[in-house]
Amino acid sequence: MAVTFTPDQQATIDARDSSILVSAAAGSGKTAVLVERIIQMVSDAEHPVDIDRLLVVTFTNAAAAQMRERITQALSGRVDANPGNAHLLKQLTLIHNAQITTIDSFCLYIIRNHFDEIDLDPDFRVADDGEIKLLQQDVLADMLEEYFAAGDEEFLSCVEYFAPAGKEKRLEEQILGLYEFAMSYPWPGEWLTGHQDDYAVTEDSLDECSWILLLKSYIRSMLEEAQELLAMTKRLCEEPGGPYMYLDTLEADGLLIDRLLAADTLEEMYEAFSALVFGRISSKKDESVSPEKREQAKQMRNGIKDLLNGLAKKYFSASPRVQAERMAECAPYVSRLLALTEDFRIRLDGKKREKNLMDFHDMEHMALQILTKKTPEGVQPTATALEMREFYAEIMIDEYQDSNLVQEYLLRSISGEEEGKYNRFMVGDVKQSIYKFRLARPELFMEKFDRYGKTEGKERRIDLKQNFRSRRQVTDSVNACFACMMGRDLGGVEYDRDAALYPGASFPEPEGQEEGDVYETEVLLTAAGEDGLDDREREALAIAGKIRQLTGTLPVTDKETGQLRPARYSDIVILLRTTANWDETFKKVLEECGIPVYITSKTGYFAATEVQTILNFLKVLNNPLQDIPLFGVLKSEAAGFSDEDIARMKAETGAEGRRLYTCLTVYATEGTQEELKEKSLLFLQLLDRFRRYVAYMPIHQLIEEFLKETGYLYTVSALPGGEQRRANVEMLLTRAENFEKTSYFGLFHFIRYMEQVEKYDIDYGEANVQDENADTVRIMSIHKSKGLEFPICFVAGLSKKFNMQDTMKPVIMDMDYGIALDYVDIDSRVRGSTLKKAVLSGKLRRDSLGEELRVLYVAMTRPQEKLILTGSCKDAEKVQRILDEGGAGLVAASDTPYGPGRLTFTLRSEASGYLDWLLPAWAVCGQQVQILTASELLQEQMGEEQGREQLKARLLSFEKEAARRSAGEENEEIRLLRERMESVYPHENLKNLYTKTTVSELKKAGMEEAAEEAYHLFEEKELVPYLPRFIREEEKVSGTARGSAYHKALELFPFAEYAGRLGRKAAGGAPDPAEVKAILDRMTEEGTLLKEFREAVNPGKIAQFLESSLAARMAQAAARGRLYKEQPFVLGLPAKTLDDSFPEEETVLIQGIIDVYLEEEDGLVVADYKTDSVTRSQELINRYQVQLDYYARALEQLTGKKVKEKIIYSFALAAEVPLA
């Protein structure tokens, strides 16, 4: 079916012989329009263009591939309709070589075809980020070493200025930061040298600086804002019930602002702001004046005072003379820092040439060098550029708002505009420019947006405003919010009628409901409370509840049929500003609630245990005297050392300050415990063997050999999340192979390579083993979502604060205004901001806020059917108050071009997070906001009271279904696996021989025949599903948890304080249940006893125990310092003592924890508390005789003292049970 285009879209497709800027709003179908324009140009009957004569530049490889595919399909359709058309058939051949590409691929194409023009070896290689970072570090280290060796005074003073007290790393960071920034300029060397005199100013020349003009413009705009706020305050005072008595003071305030506005030079502005004194408002009382309006007027005036005082403090705390003197003192250091950076750039460029490699910046600059030349007349095209101008019929640029200056010069050089051939076609949306961190220049877009006319001409602007993605409810919400928040002053563009979204798609409406009610935008804010959840968990819980509410009920449009169907998990996406520290929390909570989740933008590769273990092993090979990596390897499954092993080793060999490796080597020869001694020796042999491998084995083979010899890959594969772990290890092998293709080699450099990759956040993300097409809820970053669309979209984490770290750095960089830094008195170490630093810091903050506003716009324009905004709030009452006031005093003017009115610039520019914008915007536009407490979250999820039990049952059935499948329904693969699993091992007698086991396992295995006859060898635990925390809190405590609770309570009980009071015959009597309850409550209040444990313990049962003779003996022992509780132990026994069939030479380590033992004059007493539900003492004897026997044996071996008694105290029987 033929696509029908809107008039604006058709105009975009048809326009010829013009340079065209298409301002394409979100969801406006720009890709379809671009593809159709290409097809029309290629298939034009009168003036057809070959597809390879069109240069189409996209932002990503994926976008380029998608566009090539769409064009190919469209051409194939034309060929099918006209099989004899030779021109179209030719296009299907040319499409494979057509330049539909990213800017870096296009640059590479230019370099490979014209390498001789810049004297480049054609066998060059593109280096990866890790290798480039290593090379930068090496070149910089060598350069600084030379300077230090030369002892140049200017250099040394520069070091002292930027990196005092031996903190030379700071200087390195400044140089690298400046280098990266300068490389986004077309001629980086020119930028670095051109700004070396930026701080060489005098008082007279200060007013002529370009950045002072920026300051003056900003000050004027803020003063005009103050005038507007003052006018609003006056209007409030003049209303019926308004505080009219304030008007005289407000008039005086107006005169102050007029004087500030009249100041022209910096000196005049300084004098005006220095003389700033505000009068007191009238204290006259009048009952006709509304207290609310009086208070509101006070707050509005205070806002004006704060605004003006803030300007005075930030920019006029010192006179222009003092400011110029401070800057003049900084000038040598600015010049020297930029000179060092330029020297570094030249050296690095030389080293890259020497190694014949390049990075992304080099691609752009080398391509620019091939296409342009600098002359006194300006930038001129080279002969190569002129050839390309002649060849390309049109230059098409997608996502033009994210271009930088280098790319602008590149594409301008091969367009024909300078010769009257207007053939640039630029598509973008400045409201979606979100790559400031890549030094994008949205100003390039806006310069043409303002200059190009909206009528036909050589330079033409076409606005695509209709949104074909979203329902009206979504576009209405976006328009209402951004009309309040976005403007040219913050965000880069006026959100007026030209910028607004107009719904253009038709959606089927659900029957039996008022039109669109179910699709209205929702806002969910969670209020902080004493629920044990942090803000992220609470917000995720709210999202989980809403997802449950929407899935299966909200009608969404099926992509295939165009008909409504119930929403599925795969229709839902959760967008986050940053996924770091958020995605895993959300995933955990949602999965606890039974909601499947897929994380599309993962980080955390270097934090994965299996990756850390292998890297730590390599670090130990390189230098075994590194304690932390060695400890990590020893503790891993690859080596198998326990905490107790390492503690014993250190205790027996670790003289103060001795390295762990030294302890290991000493213990391997002199250790007292044979098993640990042998383990230490085996590990050292492994280490020695691999250190020999290092000399000749490639890194990836070294890792493979480690996996093979230790079986580590199989071990991690068997752990929870084994598939993911295995994929991470295999990914590390791939990275090692890639490293071997770089100019570096060897273990030392591989370790450095990986450290640089981790340090500079070149995080690969964990290897992807999930199916992104499965029916799961997706979590991704807002940046990852750009260009995508989803039926239901949660924009989450709106309470997160903005990252403004860049505004606080010692050196601030700006492409137009150079660099700015603090003033430092080296002698006194006093630091203060220079005027230029204050100006550029403020500009950077406003630019960053504008970027954040555009990021929010991208997020809110992703949904097709429904938008839900979520966050958390610390002060729910304050939030409600803002919403109730309806934006009073927050809107700068009621006559803005579009919408209900824009929020004041002061409010918008002082925002610290999205909610600082959204809350007043919602108040102004009347958006309903739901603030949920913890209890309301549960109600939202589960409805009526019985809903909690229904949800429990649902989760339980989910777990039981999984268990039933694993136990019952066997497919052929499982049947074959079972046959293999049930085959008889020929050495059956050794199957239970473990290097280490626990007393509990020996007890379970029933080493005594009597226990075997009376009980199952392995007690079958009741299947308990893993339920969300909010449900688990309501559960009855399991038997195991109850036992732990009693053990913990008695571990904490202050027995020594009750010596002489415990036991039935004690004077004064043991504590009664009420006193015990008070003791337990105090433990909970102090945070030593968990609330769940406290609720599981019956104070009456503890009181009964305290009347026992065992309790009395424990109290007496505690008073003497001879009571020991929760004591861990490791016991080495000949394997033959456990089973006669085991070899005599084998040893088994048994570990466990003794609940309590006490020392009396004639020996030790071992005791254990049991909460088992029994009716006879013999049941406990049968179950636990083995366990206490091992406890006794361990104590005797470790202390050298005789165990005279073994006692179980049964809470069920309220009695002591002696054991033989």
GROMACS .gro file of N, CA and C in nm, residues 197-266:
model
  210
  197ASP      N    1   4.742   3.314   2.529
  197ASP     CA    2   4.746   3.450   2.587
  197ASP      C    3   4.612   3.492   2.643
  198ASP      N    4   4.522   3.399   2.665
  198ASP     CA    5   4.388   3.431   2.712
  198ASP      C    6   4.387   3.510   2.843
  199TYR      N    7   4.483   3.479   2.931
  199TYR     CA    8   4.483   3.543   3.063
  199TYR      C    9   4.575   3.665   3.070
  200ALA      N   10   4.637   3.696   2.958
  200ALA     CA   11   4.725   3.814   2.955
  200ALA      C   12   4.639   3.938   2.932
  201VAL      N   13   4.566   3.980   3.035
  201VAL     CA   14   4.474   4.093   3.023
  201VAL      C   15   4.516   4.204   3.121
  202THR      N   16   4.467   4.323   3.090
  202THR     CA   17   4.484   4.436   3.181
  202THR      C   18   4.345   4.487   3.218
  203GLU      N   19   4.342   4.578   3.312
  203GLU     CA   20   4.212   4.634   3.352
  203GLU      C   21   4.144   4.702   3.234
  204ASP      N   22   4.224   4.766   3.149
  204ASP     CA   23   4.167   4.838   3.035
  204ASP      C   24   4.117   4.743   2.926
  205SER      N   25   4.187   4.631   2.909
  205SER     CA   26   4.150   4.540   2.799
  205SER      C   27   4.041   4.440   2.840
  206LEU      N   28   4.011   4.437   2.969
  206LEU     CA   29   3.917   4.337   3.018
  206LEU      C   30   3.780   4.350   2.951
  207ASP      N   31   3.735   4.474   2.935
  207ASP     CA   32   3.602   4.497   2.877
  207ASP      C   33   3.593   4.450   2.732
  208GLU      N   34   3.708   4.435   2.666
  208GLU     CA   35   3.707   4.397   2.525
  208GLU      C   36   3.708   4.246   2.504
  209CYS      N   37   3.726   4.171   2.611
  209CYS     CA   38   3.732   4.025   2.598
  209CYS      C   39   3.595   3.970   2.556
  210SER      N   40   3.596   3.870   2.469
  210SER     CA   41   3.471   3.814   2.418
  210SER      C   42   3.388   3.753   2.530
  211TRP      N   43   3.454   3.695   2.628
  211TRP     CA   44   3.379   3.631   2.736
  211TRP      C   45   3.316   3.734   2.831
  212ILE      N   46   3.371   3.856   2.833
  212ILE     CA   47   3.306   3.964   2.910
  212ILE      C   48   3.175   4.004   2.842
  213LEU      N   49   3.175   4.003   2.710
  213LEU     CA   50   3.050   4.031   2.638
  213LEU      C   51   2.946   3.924   2.671
  214LEU      N   52   2.991   3.801   2.684
  214LEU     CA   53   2.902   3.691   2.724
  214LEU      C   54   2.846   3.719   2.864
  215LEU      N   55   2.934   3.763   2.956
  215LEU     CA   56   2.890   3.794   3.092
  215LEU      C   57   2.787   3.907   3.092
  216LYS      N   58   2.816   4.013   3.016
  216LYS     CA   59   2.724   4.127   3.013
  216LYS      C   60   2.588   4.086   2.960
  217SER      N   61   2.589   4.003   2.858
  217SER     CA   62   2.462   3.956   2.801
  217SER      C   63   2.384   3.874   2.903
  218TYR      N   64   2.456   3.791   2.975
  218TYR     CA   65   2.390   3.707   3.077
  218TYR      C   66   2.336   3.794   3.191
  219ILE      N   67   2.416   3.890   3.237
  219ILE     CA   68   2.372   3.978   3.346
  219ILE      C   69   2.247   4.055   3.304
  220ARG      N   70   2.246   4.104   3.182
  220ARG     CA   71   2.129   4.179   3.134
  220ARG      C   72   2.005   4.090   3.133
  221SER      N   73   2.020   3.966   3.085
  221SER     CA   74   1.903   3.877   3.080
  221SER      C   75   1.852   3.847   3.220
  222MET      N   76   1.943   3.834   3.317
  222MET     CA   77   1.900   3.806   3.454
  222MET      C   78   1.834   3.928   3.517
  223LEU      N   79   1.883   4.047   3.484
  223LEU     CA   80   1.820   4.168   3.536
  223LEU      C   81   1.681   4.188   3.476
  224GLU      N   82   1.667   4.154   3.350
  224GLU     CA   83   1.534   4.160   3.288
  224GLU      C   84   1.441   4.058   3.353
  225GLU      N   85   1.496   3.943   3.390
  225GLU     CA   86   1.417   3.843   3.463
  225GLU      C   87   1.374   3.901   3.598
  226ALA      N   88   1.466   3.970   3.664
  226ALA     CA   89   1.433   4.032   3.793
  226ALA      C   90   1.322   4.136   3.777
  227GLN      N   91   1.328   4.212   3.669
  227GLN     CA   92   1.221   4.310   3.643
  227GLN      C   93   1.086   4.239   3.626
  228GLU      N   94   1.088   4.128   3.554
  228GLU     CA   95   0.964   4.055   3.530
  228GLU      C   96   0.909   3.997   3.661
  229LEU      N   97   0.999   3.942   3.743
  229LEU     CA   98   0.957   3.888   3.872
  229LEU      C   99   0.902   3.999   3.961
  230LEU      N  100   0.966   4.116   3.953
  230LEU     CA  101   0.919   4.230   4.031
  230LEU      C  102   0.778   4.273   3.987
  231ALA      N  103   0.756   4.275   3.856
  231ALA     CA  104   0.624   4.311   3.805
  231ALA      C  105   0.518   4.211   3.851
  232MET      N  106   0.554   4.081   3.855
  232MET     CA  107   0.461   3.979   3.903
  232MET      C  108   0.428   4.002   4.050
  233THR      N  109   0.533   4.039   4.128
  233THR     CA  110   0.512   4.064   4.271
  233THR      C  111   0.422   4.185   4.293
  234LYS      N  112   0.444   4.288   4.212
  234LYS     CA  113   0.359   4.408   4.222
  234LYS      C  114   0.213   4.374   4.193
  235ARG      N  115   0.192   4.294   4.087
  235ARG     CA  116   0.055   4.259   4.052
  235ARG      C  117  -0.013   4.184   4.166
  236LEU      N  118   0.063   4.097   4.231
  236LEU     CA  119   0.009   4.024   4.345
  236LEU      C  120  -0.030   4.121   4.456
  237CYS      N  121   0.055   4.222   4.482
  237CYS     CA  122   0.028   4.318   4.589
  237CYS      C  123  -0.094   4.405   4.557
  238GLU      N  124  -0.119   4.426   4.429
  238GLU     CA  125  -0.231   4.512   4.388
  238GLU      C  126  -0.363   4.437   4.380
  239GLU      N  127  -0.359   4.303   4.390
  239GLU     CA  128  -0.482   4.225   4.386
  239GLU      C  129  -0.564   4.249   4.512
  240PRO      N  130  -0.694   4.224   4.506
  240PRO     CA  131  -0.774   4.230   4.630
  240PRO      C  132  -0.717   4.133   4.734
  241GLY      N  133  -0.695   4.183   4.853
  241GLY     CA  134  -0.636   4.101   4.958
  241GLY      C  135  -0.485   4.092   4.949
  242GLY      N  136  -0.426   4.167   4.854
  242GLY     CA  137  -0.281   4.164   4.838
  242GLY      C  138  -0.213   4.258   4.935
  243PRO      N  139  -0.086   4.237   4.967
  243PRO     CA  140  -0.012   4.322   5.062
  243PRO      C  141   0.030   4.454   4.997
  244TYR      N  142  -0.063   4.546   4.980
  244TYR     CA  143  -0.040   4.674   4.912
  244TYR      C  144   0.070   4.755   4.980
  245MET      N  145   0.089   4.731   5.111
  245MET     CA  146   0.187   4.811   5.185
  245MET      C  147   0.332   4.780   5.139
  246TYR      N  148   0.352   4.675   5.058
  246TYR     CA  149   0.487   4.641   5.009
  246TYR      C  150   0.523   4.720   4.883
  247LEU      N  151   0.427   4.789   4.824
  247LEU     CA  152   0.448   4.848   4.692
  247LEU      C  153   0.559   4.952   4.691
  248ASP      N  154   0.567   5.034   4.796
  248ASP     CA  155   0.672   5.138   4.800
  248ASP      C  156   0.811   5.076   4.796
  249THR      N  157   0.828   4.970   4.875
  249THR     CA  158   0.959   4.900   4.877
  249THR      C  159   0.987   4.838   4.742
  250LEU      N  160   0.884   4.783   4.679
  250LEU     CA  161   0.903   4.720   4.549
  250LEU      C  162   0.938   4.824   4.443
  251GLU      N  163   0.882   4.945   4.455
  251GLU     CA  164   0.919   5.053   4.363
  251GLU      C  165   1.067   5.087   4.378
  252ALA      N  166   1.114   5.090   4.502
  252ALA     CA  167   1.256   5.118   4.527
  252ALA      C  168   1.343   5.006   4.469
  253ASP      N  169   1.295   4.883   4.481
  253ASP     CA  170   1.368   4.770   4.421
  253ASP      C  171   1.379   4.788   4.270
  254GLY      N  172   1.271   4.839   4.209
  254GLY     CA  173   1.272   4.861   4.065
  254GLY      C  174   1.377   4.962   4.024
  255LEU      N  175   1.395   5.067   4.104
  255LEU     CA  176   1.497   5.167   4.075
  255LEU      C  177   1.638   5.106   4.086
  256LEU      N  178   1.655   5.018   4.185
  256LEU     CA  179   1.785   4.948   4.197
  256LEU      C  180   1.816   4.871   4.070
  257ILE      N  181   1.717   4.796   4.020
  257ILE     CA  182   1.738   4.715   3.900
  257ILE      C  183   1.766   4.804   3.780
  258ASP      N  184   1.696   4.919   3.771
  258ASP     CA  185   1.720   5.013   3.662
  258ASP      C  186   1.864   5.063   3.664
  259ARG      N  187   1.917   5.092   3.783
  259ARG     CA  188   2.056   5.139   3.794
  259ARG      C  189   2.153   5.029   3.749
  260LEU      N  190   2.121   4.905   3.784
  260LEU     CA  191   2.207   4.794   3.742
  260LEU      C  192   2.204   4.779   3.590
  261LEU      N  193   2.086   4.793   3.531
  261LEU     CA  194   2.074   4.783   3.386
  261LEU      C  195   2.144   4.896   3.313
  262ALA      N  196   2.152   5.011   3.376
  262ALA     CA  197   2.215   5.127   3.313
  262ALA      C  198   2.367   5.114   3.309
  263ALA      N  199   2.423   5.029   3.394
  263ALA     CA  200   2.569   5.011   3.396
  263ALA      C  201   2.614   4.946   3.266
  264ASP      N  202   2.719   5.003   3.206
  264ASP     CA  203   2.763   4.955   3.075
  264ASP      C  204   2.897   4.885   3.083
  265THR      N  205   2.996   4.951   3.139
  265THR     CA  206   3.129   4.890   3.150
  265THR      C  207   3.134   4.798   3.271
  266LEU      N  208   3.239   4.717   3.274
  266LEU     CA  209   3.256   4.624   3.386
  266LEU      C  210   3.273   4.702   3.516
   0.00000   0.00000   0.00000
